[in-house]
Amino acid sequence: MKYDVIVVGAGVAGLNAAFVLASRGFKVAIVESKPRSRIGDKTCGDAIGVHHFEELGWHPPEETIDHRYKGVKIYSPSEKYSIIVSGEGISVNRLKFGQWLLRRAEDNGAVLLDKHVLLGVKFDDNGVQSIKVKELGKPGLKELVADAFIDASGAKPALRSKLPLEWPISERPYMTDYNIAYREVLETDKPVNEEDVDYAVIYLNTIIAPGGYWWLFPKDPSGRIINIGLGVIWGVNDYNPRHNYNKYLKPRFKGRLIHAGGGMVPTRRPLPTLVWRNVGVAGDAAYTVNPVHGGGIGSSLQASAIVAKHIGNALEKGMVDETATWQANKEYIQVYGAKQAALDILRMYLQKLSNEDFEWIMKNKIVDGKAIYDLGTHAKLLDQVVHGISSMLKLLSKPTLLNQLRIVRNYMNKVKELYLDKYPDTPEKLYEWINIVEKTYNEYRAQIKFDPGQKVKW
């Protein structure tokens, strides 16, 4: 069967892309391995900043929202010190939210092919012609043809991993570019502390969550329903998030298990291009996730809306290739991508810090909630922060930390400039730009002695 666009994956990115394109009158198919009833059921922290919806111009219905937050609360390893980062957020019911996104796409004409697994891709130098899928429980393969394709299949990309390695959209990441996570949703015997119930709570502890953090996100006003879990860096010392959860967190939180599961989260800069030939990529498949806190619902929605818009524009003009859709990259970089790239610099530095370092920083109030909010919003290690703490660091015999912060600041600024000011205007210059970016990141890794390890082999 022939479609205008085939979207692979019915997560938030895929469903939103399908809605954007179907609402413009295009014939859209969504290929998803899960059955219809489980679409939206994903292991996740469930939290999202309200500002993402304000930027998208729509809000989810109230029945998909479990709880509202006043901000994020960050605890030191000893849990003696904390920082509050103000900012309105919500906890969504992922199943209800996913089902609502699905209905919205279908109401506008998108077709769902649930319980279908992508097994093969037919392509040539000009792009992808078709994909081969198998419906679970049924014999034989189906060939689906389209003018354009969107890979929104998640952290292990089903489509772009089968494309030629020389296509920049097929880039293979390092294992350390991911966190692996495990989390449970519990109805606890004892509610969380009253002062924490209105916050998404993050705990910094390199013993419990090496290379990541552990979290406690209340999911109702009573504080009895909680989303609790942890993420650890992948590819280092065989860290196991479920083992750490059972050892450190399970004894602290007793109650009825509602949901449990694990998954992978890309915590790095975005793909060098979200479009190539007649293929677009969004969501976890394109690494459109915040590298520091791992939140990806809002940025995945933004990326999918942008990619779908530009693919739709190209379809209306009669030709879908990277030249016709190139502005998707420029738009995403302005909205989120440049911030992601700069935060990737910070992420690698944070993953090298110890519990002693985090405790010292928070005990001495080296940063406050406003500085962290500005850092998360603008991805800029503000000059006034570095300048303001320099004398304190010298007095407290921490000159090494000051020097490291200066390195981090300088490279965050360099990377933002590479994305905002020097991203190529045409696809022909992309490879040259990629080489400059890789050289910059390699220089930075060498300075902070960060070993990225092995690349992923999908």
Coordinates of C-alpha atoms in Angstrom, one line a residue, residues 160 163-173 268 270-277 279 281 285-287 322 326 329 423 427-434:
R160 CA 17.8 4.7 10.6
L163 CA 20.4 2.9 6.5
P164 CA 23.9 3.3 4.9
L165 CA 26.5 4.3 7.4
E166 CA 27.7 7.0 5.1
W167 CA 24.4 8.8 5.6
P168 CA 24.9 11.2 8.5
I169 CA 21.4 10.4 9.8
S170 CA 22.8 6.9 10.5
E171 CA 25.4 8.1 13.0
R172 CA 26.3 5.5 15.7
P173 CA 26.6 6.9 19.2
R268 CA 23.8 13.6 24.4
P270 CA 21.1 15.7 18.8
L271 CA 21.9 13.9 15.6
P272 CA 24.0 16.1 13.3
T273 CA 20.9 16.2 11.0
L274 CA 17.3 15.3 11.6
V275 CA 16.7 14.9 7.9
W276 CA 18.4 13.1 5.0
R277 CA 17.1 12.1 1.7
V279 CA 13.8 10.4 6.0
V281 CA 14.1 11.4 12.7
A285 CA 15.8 8.0 17.8
A286 CA 17.3 11.4 17.1
Y287 CA 18.6 12.0 20.7
E322 CA 17.5 16.9 2.6
W326 CA 17.0 21.4 5.6
N329 CA 17.6 21.4 11.4
Y423 CA 25.6 25.2 11.4
P427 CA 23.6 19.8 3.2
E428 CA 26.7 20.0 1.1
K429 CA 28.7 21.6 4.0
L430 CA 27.4 19.2 6.7
Y431 CA 30.4 16.8 6.6
E432 CA 32.9 19.6 7.1
W433 CA 30.8 20.9 10.0
I434 CA 30.6 17.4 11.6

